[in-house]
Amino acid sequence: MSEDSSGCQEFGAFRRLIWPIYRHEMQKLIPMLLMFFLIAFNYNVLRTMKDTLVVTAKSSGAEVIPFIKVWVMFPGAVLMTLLFTRLTNRLTRERVFYVMMSIFLIYFFLFAFILYPNREILHPNAFADRLQLILPQGCMGLIAMFRNWTFTIFYVMSELWGNIILFVLFWGFANQVTKLHEAKRFYGLFGFGANLSGIVAGQVSVLLSKKAFNPHLPLGTNAWEQSMFSLISLVLISGVLTLIVFRYLNKKVLNEEADSSAKFELKKKKKMSLRENFRFLLNSKYLIYITVIVVSYNIVINLVEVVWKSQLRELYPSPNDYNLYINQVSTIIGIVATIAALFVSGNSLRKFGWTTTAMLTPLTLLVTSILFFGLFFFKDNLEGVAWALFGMSPLALVVLAGSVQNILCRGAKYTVFDATKEMAFVPLSDEYKVKGKAAIDGVCNRLGKSGGSMIHQSLLLYFVTFSASAPYVAAVLLVIISCWSVAVKFLGIEFNALTSDKSIQTVSRLEENAGDRLVSGDAVLAEQQAI
């Protein structure tokens, strides 16, 4: 820590604010920034495309999202995390990265050029129509999930790109090759790279969505389909470039570093199953706090976002219009998040510390959610006010408020939330980083989203519409944000203890205590040696 503090004083005021990086660190930082940019570019493209596909599909709407996240998304996350754990136990971490990336890229190729063109043959529309006559109205989302099953799988794989590739693989890699004194300077810049990609992805998607149908192109029967094929092609190209940069980092940069602790590979690997990963997590109070924070964020953002998307679908029923609007929002998110990454996250961490910076995200979600739900509840009474003051309909005003909420919360998520969450892993050993992070980002991340979706799903089955269930959603949201804030406070105490002058001894005691609860006798010795 002293190295960082003293080192930063060598920079001028402007450079310390914008680019607090030493010359010898650039050979590692710049390729990592490029990797993050490419992975996050795909994340942003896929995030908006998957919503457009499932929400505007035949006989579908925003109510399909909670059903997908509970019945397909969560099991998919568990299976993918199980696969990652098995691969980690058998292959080097570098090879695991190649295998996991290849799985996703091959799937997106198959979807674009085989599954989507044959969707009318593959989708059971006749059977789904019969189900629609039999089942209650609250099950319309479940039927839409089944009817458009190829879109459902695309939604799941697109969502898992963020969970597995961005959070488990990239951030796991970054946490292992980045030292603590580097993290306070690097991680804000990682956020800058990711958020810049959000701007680029949003503008590329907007540009392609505005293009007219070209009958001379071999794929697509309308403008939306052609723009979708173009976007997936860009995702594939970006994925291949990511593999090339990752290969360069491992062979040309990390192998030359003298500090063995900065290498991506563990000296010894203790094979652990997914079940053992969770036992590992549950026996660490520190990791439990991180879990509460991750689960809480995903529940809260899911509770608000699904209601917003239902209003957006009502305002823009056309796939091209829906995709155009949501990508304009994505562009603004990138701009806001880039500004926050440059001027807020890194500087807040250095000036105010981890706890204050981590508390910014739940505070932002609380304030913006109150604004959105307030307008949503009184939408029917705002006709005259909405036109007089804002020149728009009450529905458009609610969509605008939801857009502002999404922009600020996603901006906070991609900067201060991700930076503080990933920094929380840095003081831990490689064993804790890999196993705890795989469980938290691979499954607990999805558990939060599935939890929010389960709340929506249960309420929809009873109330049928989002309008009727919204007051209960808002009440749950306030409770979750309160739990989140408490977890941040206690994790901040633990983090400050680990990063104090006695951090090495503290980490050792933390690991040994968890190891004692996991194994005994000779296994304890083996566990300590692995750590």
XYZ file of C-alpha atoms in Angstrom:
531
model
C 0.000 0.000 0.000
C 2.841 2.363 0.749
C 4.257 1.688 -2.662
C 1.082 2.824 -4.254
C 0.681 5.844 -2.108
C 4.166 7.047 -2.661
C 4.214 6.116 -6.276
C 1.135 8.122 -7.136
C 2.824 11.247 -5.778
C 5.310 11.008 -8.681
C 2.489 11.747 -11.159
C 1.204 15.213 -11.914
C -2.291 16.118 -10.721
C -3.926 15.534 -14.131
C -2.120 12.266 -14.835
C -2.833 10.989 -11.334
C -6.516 11.590 -12.070
C -6.653 10.171 -15.621
C -3.719 7.768 -16.180
C -1.846 6.833 -12.954
C 0.166 4.115 -14.728
C 3.944 3.579 -14.845
C 5.675 2.953 -18.161
C 6.720 -0.602 -17.252
C 3.099 -1.481 -16.373
C 1.718 -0.617 -19.799
C 2.825 -3.868 -21.452
C 0.428 -5.684 -19.124
C -2.325 -3.092 -18.717
C -2.924 -2.201 -22.387
C -3.543 -5.802 -23.603
C -5.805 -6.365 -20.593
C -7.726 -3.182 -21.436
C -8.100 -4.383 -25.028
C -9.334 -7.779 -23.832
C -11.848 -6.142 -21.535
C -12.995 -3.838 -24.354
C -13.617 -6.735 -26.747
C -15.364 -8.950 -24.179
C -17.505 -6.051 -22.954
C -18.322 -5.064 -26.560
C -19.838 -8.508 -27.062
C -21.566 -8.270 -23.692
C -23.274 -5.000 -24.648
C -24.264 -6.160 -28.126
C -25.683 -9.444 -26.815
C -27.404 -7.815 -23.829
C -29.626 -5.615 -25.988
C -30.113 -8.161 -28.766
C -31.323 -10.926 -26.448
C -33.963 -8.633 -24.935
C -35.189 -7.542 -28.355
C -35.461 -11.150 -29.539
C -37.492 -12.556 -26.651
C -39.600 -9.478 -25.782
C -40.755 -8.729 -29.352
C -41.094 -12.366 -30.470
C -44.407 -13.892 -31.533
C -46.999 -13.898 -28.693
C -44.349 -12.674 -26.254
C -43.562 -9.683 -24.044
C -41.471 -8.630 -21.045
C -43.343 -11.165 -18.880
C -41.316 -13.945 -20.562
C -38.076 -12.738 -18.917
C -38.846 -13.880 -15.326
C -39.785 -17.348 -16.576
C -36.592 -17.677 -18.633
C -34.413 -16.588 -15.725
C -35.978 -19.068 -13.310
C -36.547 -22.165 -15.444
C -33.692 -21.967 -17.967
C -31.203 -19.284 -16.936
C -30.454 -20.510 -13.434
C -30.049 -24.215 -14.387
C -27.890 -23.094 -17.314
C -25.663 -21.070 -15.000
C -25.278 -24.035 -12.648
C -24.347 -26.366 -15.520
C -21.899 -23.862 -17.018
C -20.263 -23.274 -13.635
C -20.054 -27.026 -13.090
C -18.368 -27.361 -16.485
C -15.952 -24.542 -15.616
C -15.106 -26.212 -12.290
C -14.486 -29.574 -13.957
C -12.299 -27.989 -16.628
C -10.373 -25.998 -14.012
C -9.607 -29.221 -12.145
C -8.315 -30.945 -15.282
C -6.773 -28.276 -17.526
C -4.513 -25.281 -17.142
C -6.298 -21.983 -16.623
C -5.129 -20.780 -20.018
C -6.688 -23.780 -21.756
C -9.887 -23.371 -19.746
C -10.197 -19.867 -21.199
C -9.821 -21.179 -24.751
C -12.364 -23.973 -24.235
C -15.019 -21.766 -22.618
C -14.634 -19.037 -25.253
C -14.897 -21.609 -28.046
C -18.151 -23.026 -26.643
C -19.812 -19.612 -26.776
C -18.462 -18.597 -30.180
C -19.497 -21.899 -31.782
C -23.013 -21.551 -30.366
C -23.472 -17.980 -31.653
C -22.325 -19.116 -35.105
C -24.860 -21.977 -35.070
C -27.670 -19.679 -33.933
C -27.066 -17.066 -36.630
C -26.634 -19.399 -39.569
C -28.652 -22.523 -38.670
C -31.132 -22.087 -35.798
C -32.556 -18.636 -36.555
C -33.100 -19.165 -40.318
C -35.039 -22.369 -39.494
C -36.978 -20.994 -36.516
C -40.423 -21.477 -38.101
C -39.707 -25.188 -38.445
C -38.160 -25.522 -34.977
C -40.700 -23.488 -32.957
C -43.814 -25.449 -31.799
C -46.305 -22.671 -32.563
C -49.380 -24.897 -33.002
C -48.839 -26.678 -29.678
C -48.126 -23.359 -27.929
C -51.409 -21.965 -29.296
C -53.287 -24.895 -27.733
C -51.523 -24.326 -24.398
C -52.553 -20.683 -24.532
C -56.207 -21.744 -24.599
C -55.815 -24.144 -21.656
C -53.475 -22.417 -19.172
C -54.354 -19.281 -17.152
C -53.373 -15.845 -18.432
C -50.585 -15.545 -15.860
C -48.729 -18.357 -17.682
C -48.386 -16.444 -20.968
C -44.710 -15.800 -20.262
C -44.089 -19.501 -19.662
C -45.789 -20.404 -22.952
C -43.797 -17.754 -24.847
C -40.570 -19.163 -23.371
C -41.489 -22.613 -24.700
C -42.873 -21.384 -28.036
C -39.701 -19.455 -28.976
C -37.236 -21.931 -27.466
C -34.343 -21.093 -29.804
C -34.623 -17.450 -28.716
C -34.747 -18.615 -25.100
C -31.449 -20.487 -25.468
C -29.915 -17.474 -27.207
C -31.036 -15.321 -24.266
C -29.398 -17.748 -21.836
C -26.097 -17.977 -23.725
C -25.953 -14.196 -24.161
C -26.557 -13.686 -20.448
C -23.960 -16.322 -19.561
C -21.383 -14.485 -21.673
C -21.414 -11.788 -19.011
C -21.399 -14.246 -16.109
C -18.812 -16.726 -17.346
C -16.590 -14.923 -19.854
C -16.596 -11.420 -18.387
C -16.854 -12.033 -14.654
C -15.485 -15.535 -14.017
C -12.831 -15.799 -16.745
C -11.643 -12.239 -17.326
C -11.989 -10.915 -13.789
C -10.574 -14.155 -12.407
C -7.597 -13.659 -14.703
C -7.268 -9.975 -13.743
C -7.447 -10.718 -10.014
C -4.617 -13.241 -10.287
C -2.214 -11.181 -12.370
C -2.904 -7.823 -10.688
C -1.267 -6.941 -7.385
C -3.187 -5.028 -4.729
C -1.199 -1.806 -5.186
C -1.889 -2.033 -8.957
C -5.598 -2.786 -8.516
C -6.441 0.636 -7.075
C -5.064 2.210 -10.256
C -5.866 -0.495 -12.841
C -9.462 -1.361 -12.006
C -10.913 2.075 -12.649
C -9.261 1.984 -16.090
C -10.668 -1.491 -16.758
C -14.063 0.077 -16.177
C -13.149 2.790 -18.681
C -12.346 0.173 -21.343
C -15.586 -1.698 -20.713
C -17.697 1.443 -20.767
C -16.064 2.777 -23.896
C -17.067 -0.512 -25.499
C -20.648 0.159 -24.391
C -20.642 3.413 -26.346
C -19.168 1.732 -29.430
C -21.531 -1.260 -29.195
C -24.547 1.000 -28.757
C -23.672 3.202 -31.729
C -22.844 0.244 -33.975
C -26.180 -1.360 -33.075
C -28.054 1.916 -33.674
C -26.343 2.352 -37.047
C -27.229 -1.172 -38.162
C -30.811 -0.883 -36.842
C -31.367 2.243 -38.969
C -30.292 0.528 -42.185
C -32.998 -0.303 -44.708
C -33.566 -3.836 -45.947
C -31.059 -4.875 -48.617
C -32.496 -7.607 -50.883
C -29.033 -8.374 -52.283
C -27.720 -9.716 -48.957
C -27.906 -13.541 -48.675
C -29.325 -13.627 -45.117
C -32.411 -12.026 -43.591
C -35.923 -11.344 -44.855
C -36.227 -7.878 -43.285
C -34.061 -5.052 -41.939
C -34.083 -6.361 -38.343
C -32.860 -9.831 -39.338
C -30.046 -8.393 -41.442
C -28.891 -6.117 -38.631
C -28.985 -9.078 -36.226
C -26.806 -11.216 -38.521
C -24.331 -8.338 -38.852
C -24.144 -7.892 -35.073
C -23.550 -11.593 -34.426
C -20.788 -11.566 -37.052
C -19.123 -8.726 -35.129
C -19.470 -10.746 -31.915
C -17.643 -13.661 -33.555
C -14.828 -11.432 -34.856
C -14.443 -9.752 -31.461
C -14.296 -13.160 -29.764
C -11.493 -14.368 -32.021
C -9.515 -11.164 -31.392
C -9.959 -11.704 -27.642
C -8.372 -15.148 -27.933
C -5.424 -13.678 -29.852
C -4.808 -10.951 -27.232
C -5.134 -13.465 -24.387
C -2.577 -15.725 -26.079
C -0.182 -12.786 -26.457
C -0.564 -11.836 -22.780
C 0.211 -15.322 -21.551
C 3.137 -16.013 -23.873
C 4.795 -12.615 -24.238
C 3.990 -10.613 -21.095
C 3.177 -12.744 -18.057
C 5.955 -15.269 -18.701
C 8.467 -12.430 -18.509
C 7.343 -11.175 -15.097
C 9.754 -12.095 -12.347
C 7.111 -12.158 -9.596
C 5.667 -15.653 -9.626
C 2.586 -14.458 -7.741
C 1.559 -12.458 -10.804
C 1.382 -15.525 -13.025
C -2.033 -16.773 -14.038
C -1.261 -20.377 -13.197
C -1.432 -21.768 -9.691
C 1.627 -23.711 -8.611
C -0.566 -26.424 -7.178
C -4.192 -27.048 -7.875
C -6.475 -28.776 -5.470
C -9.361 -30.384 -7.301
C -12.689 -29.262 -5.940
C -16.233 -29.980 -7.089
C -18.937 -27.342 -7.414
C -20.410 -28.598 -4.144
C -17.034 -28.157 -2.421
C -16.754 -24.678 -3.931
C -19.957 -23.734 -2.139
C -18.793 -25.313 1.108
C -15.621 -23.305 0.645
C -17.713 -20.154 0.193
C -20.123 -20.769 3.082
C -17.262 -21.314 5.528
C -15.832 -17.866 4.808
C -17.684 -14.901 6.330
C -15.784 -12.629 3.944
C -17.048 -14.480 0.856
C -20.591 -14.597 2.277
C -20.647 -10.786 2.439
C -19.575 -10.612 -1.216
C -22.319 -13.121 -2.057
C -24.990 -11.001 -0.345
C -23.845 -7.927 -2.276
C -23.855 -9.721 -5.646
C -27.217 -11.435 -5.074
C -28.811 -8.200 -3.814
C -27.688 -6.166 -6.823
C -29.052 -8.717 -9.265
C -32.396 -9.040 -7.476
C -32.893 -5.272 -7.333
C -31.893 -4.492 -10.930
C -34.043 -7.375 -12.172
C -37.089 -6.209 -10.201
C -36.942 -2.732 -11.739
C -35.700 -3.603 -15.216
C -38.441 -6.092 -16.102
C -41.163 -3.552 -15.251
C -39.354 -0.934 -17.355
C -39.047 -3.317 -20.319
C -42.771 -4.082 -20.164
C -43.465 -0.349 -20.569
C -40.837 -0.087 -23.312
C -42.460 -2.971 -25.221
C -45.803 -1.171 -24.970
C -44.264 2.032 -26.343
C -42.158 0.345 -29.077
C -43.757 -2.937 -30.272
C -41.547 -3.170 -33.411
C -38.265 -5.157 -32.968
C -36.248 -2.564 -34.888
C -37.701 0.378 -32.915
C -37.255 -1.477 -29.621
C -33.659 -2.399 -30.470
C -32.913 1.147 -31.652
C -34.164 2.699 -28.401
C -32.494 0.213 -26.083
C -29.168 0.676 -27.883
C -29.444 4.445 -27.564
C -29.856 3.859 -23.834
C -26.844 1.525 -23.949
C -24.764 4.256 -25.598
C -25.658 6.769 -22.893
C -24.859 4.137 -20.245
C -21.411 3.821 -21.801
C -20.876 7.590 -21.735
C -22.011 7.936 -18.116
C -20.000 4.910 -17.032
C -16.885 6.149 -18.853
C -17.077 9.497 -17.070
C -17.618 7.681 -13.775
C -14.672 5.361 -14.462
C -12.375 8.309 -15.177
C -13.466 10.683 -12.431
C -15.380 8.717 -9.785
C -14.451 5.070 -9.140
C -10.648 5.212 -8.965
C -10.539 8.614 -7.302
C -13.266 7.683 -4.815
C -11.363 4.517 -3.882
C -8.163 6.462 -3.308
C -9.794 9.364 -1.465
C -12.708 7.861 0.475
C -11.826 4.172 0.636
C -13.567 0.933 -0.247
C -16.683 1.152 1.956
C -17.857 4.608 0.878
C -17.275 3.796 -2.796
C -19.119 0.468 -2.537
C -22.095 2.211 -0.893
C -22.639 4.462 -3.945
C -24.361 1.716 -5.970
C -27.177 0.798 -3.526
C -27.760 4.504 -2.878
C -28.102 5.174 -6.625
C -30.510 2.267 -7.046
C -32.622 3.419 -4.112
C -33.070 7.008 -5.330
C -33.722 6.177 -9.000
C -36.078 3.297 -8.194
C -38.208 5.584 -6.019
C -38.452 8.015 -8.970
C -39.390 5.285 -11.467
C -41.991 3.527 -9.324
C -43.462 6.866 -8.228
C -44.182 7.815 -11.852
C -45.326 4.278 -12.646
C -47.881 4.232 -9.810
C -49.370 7.614 -10.767
C -49.140 7.152 -14.540
C -52.908 7.331 -15.041
C -53.077 10.678 -13.211
C -50.257 12.370 -15.128
C -51.873 12.883 -18.543
C -52.127 16.682 -18.357
C -48.881 17.209 -16.442
C -46.844 14.945 -18.743
C -47.941 16.773 -21.894
C -47.753 20.249 -20.352
C -44.307 19.949 -18.731
C -42.508 17.346 -20.847
C -44.404 17.223 -24.147
C -44.902 13.465 -23.971
C -47.456 10.879 -22.936
C -47.441 9.427 -19.391
C -46.239 6.105 -20.841
C -43.299 7.824 -22.550
C -42.511 9.652 -19.295
C -42.440 6.379 -17.347
C -40.177 4.848 -20.010
C -37.906 7.904 -19.778
C -37.713 7.587 -15.972
C -36.911 3.887 -16.342
C -34.235 4.768 -18.881
C -32.648 7.278 -16.485
C -32.765 4.659 -13.731
C -31.168 2.065 -16.010
C -28.474 4.470 -17.209
C -27.396 5.577 -13.734
C -27.577 2.127 -12.163
C -25.783 0.356 -15.004
C -23.222 3.147 -15.014
C -22.648 2.609 -11.294
C -22.551 -1.150 -11.778
C -19.909 -1.072 -14.510
C -17.658 1.247 -12.490
C -17.875 1.485 -8.708
C -19.769 -1.786 -8.153
C -17.537 -3.984 -10.328
C -14.346 -2.258 -9.189
C -15.126 -2.600 -5.471
C -16.410 -6.150 -5.828
C -13.322 -7.290 -7.723
C -11.013 -5.425 -5.328
C -12.584 -7.396 -2.493
C -11.108 -10.587 -4.005
C -7.585 -9.191 -4.408
C -6.315 -9.663 -0.793
C -7.330 -13.347 -0.855
C -5.149 -16.254 -1.947
C -5.365 -17.739 -5.446
C -7.384 -20.667 -4.078
C -9.974 -18.351 -2.545
C -10.082 -16.177 -5.647
C -10.663 -19.054 -8.066
C -13.052 -21.202 -6.023
C -14.963 -18.414 -4.317
C -15.253 -16.356 -7.492
C -16.459 -19.318 -9.549
C -19.271 -19.949 -7.057
C -20.185 -16.271 -6.618
C -20.011 -15.049 -10.221
C -20.974 -18.311 -11.864
C -23.999 -19.301 -9.759
C -24.764 -16.698 -7.060
C -24.882 -14.012 -9.738
C -27.598 -16.012 -11.473
C -29.241 -16.836 -8.155
C -29.872 -13.130 -7.637
C -31.392 -12.659 -11.073
C -33.438 -15.824 -10.712
C -34.553 -14.653 -7.274
C -35.848 -11.401 -8.740
C -37.502 -13.327 -11.550
C -39.100 -15.760 -9.096
C -40.617 -12.795 -7.251
C -41.999 -11.415 -10.523
C -43.189 -14.842 -11.641
C -45.044 -15.536 -8.401
C -46.710 -12.133 -8.458
C -47.662 -12.420 -12.144
C -49.350 -15.776 -11.581
C -51.553 -14.097 -8.974
C -51.938 -10.499 -10.238
C -51.516 -11.238 -14.015
C -50.103 -7.750 -14.864
C -47.050 -5.747 -13.785
C -49.280 -2.792 -12.917
C -51.103 -4.778 -10.238
C -47.953 -6.362 -8.774
C -45.729 -3.240 -8.789
C -46.468 -2.065 -5.183
C -45.283 -5.413 -3.809
C -42.213 -5.320 -6.051
C -41.304 -1.887 -4.669
C -41.642 -3.095 -1.062
C -39.356 -6.085 -1.667
C -36.861 -3.789 -3.380
C -36.520 -1.586 -0.283
C -35.870 -4.606 1.965
C -33.185 -6.005 -0.361
C -31.360 -2.665 -0.645
C -31.264 -2.449 3.163
C -29.656 -5.916 3.424
C -27.186 -4.967 0.689
C -26.091 -1.819 2.543
C -25.501 -3.772 5.764
C -23.354 -6.330 3.884
C -21.265 -3.514 2.364
C -20.608 -2.065 5.812
C -19.426 -5.371 7.302
C -17.385 -6.353 4.235
C -15.689 -2.957 4.380
C -14.536 -3.706 7.929
C -13.146 -7.093 6.826
C -11.495 -5.635 3.711
C -9.769 -2.871 5.667
C -8.460 -5.475 8.107
C -7.066 -7.623 5.283
C -5.347 -4.696 3.578
C -3.739 -3.332 6.737
C -0.066 -3.828 7.615
C -0.912 -7.239 9.081
C -2.767 -8.389 5.970
C -0.609 -11.452 5.321
C -1.168 -12.872 8.783
C -4.872 -12.051 8.607
C -5.326 -13.787 5.254
C -3.486 -16.832 6.538
C -5.730 -17.053 9.603
C -8.830 -16.605 7.444
C -7.811 -19.416 5.123
C -6.737 -21.768 7.889
C -10.003 -21.263 9.777
C -12.058 -22.028 6.676
C -9.811 -24.982 5.897
C -10.350 -26.386 9.389
C -14.091 -26.390 8.799
C -13.756 -28.022 5.390
C -11.245 -30.790 6.014
C -9.314 -32.391 8.840
C -6.087 -34.289 9.576
C -3.814 -34.734 6.565
C -6.344 -32.946 4.380
C -5.732 -29.740 6.349
C -2.054 -29.897 5.485
C -2.875 -30.547 1.835
C -5.266 -27.600 1.781
C -2.683 -25.255 3.318
C -0.075 -26.423 0.813
C -2.482 -25.807 -2.062
C -3.139 -22.292 -0.763
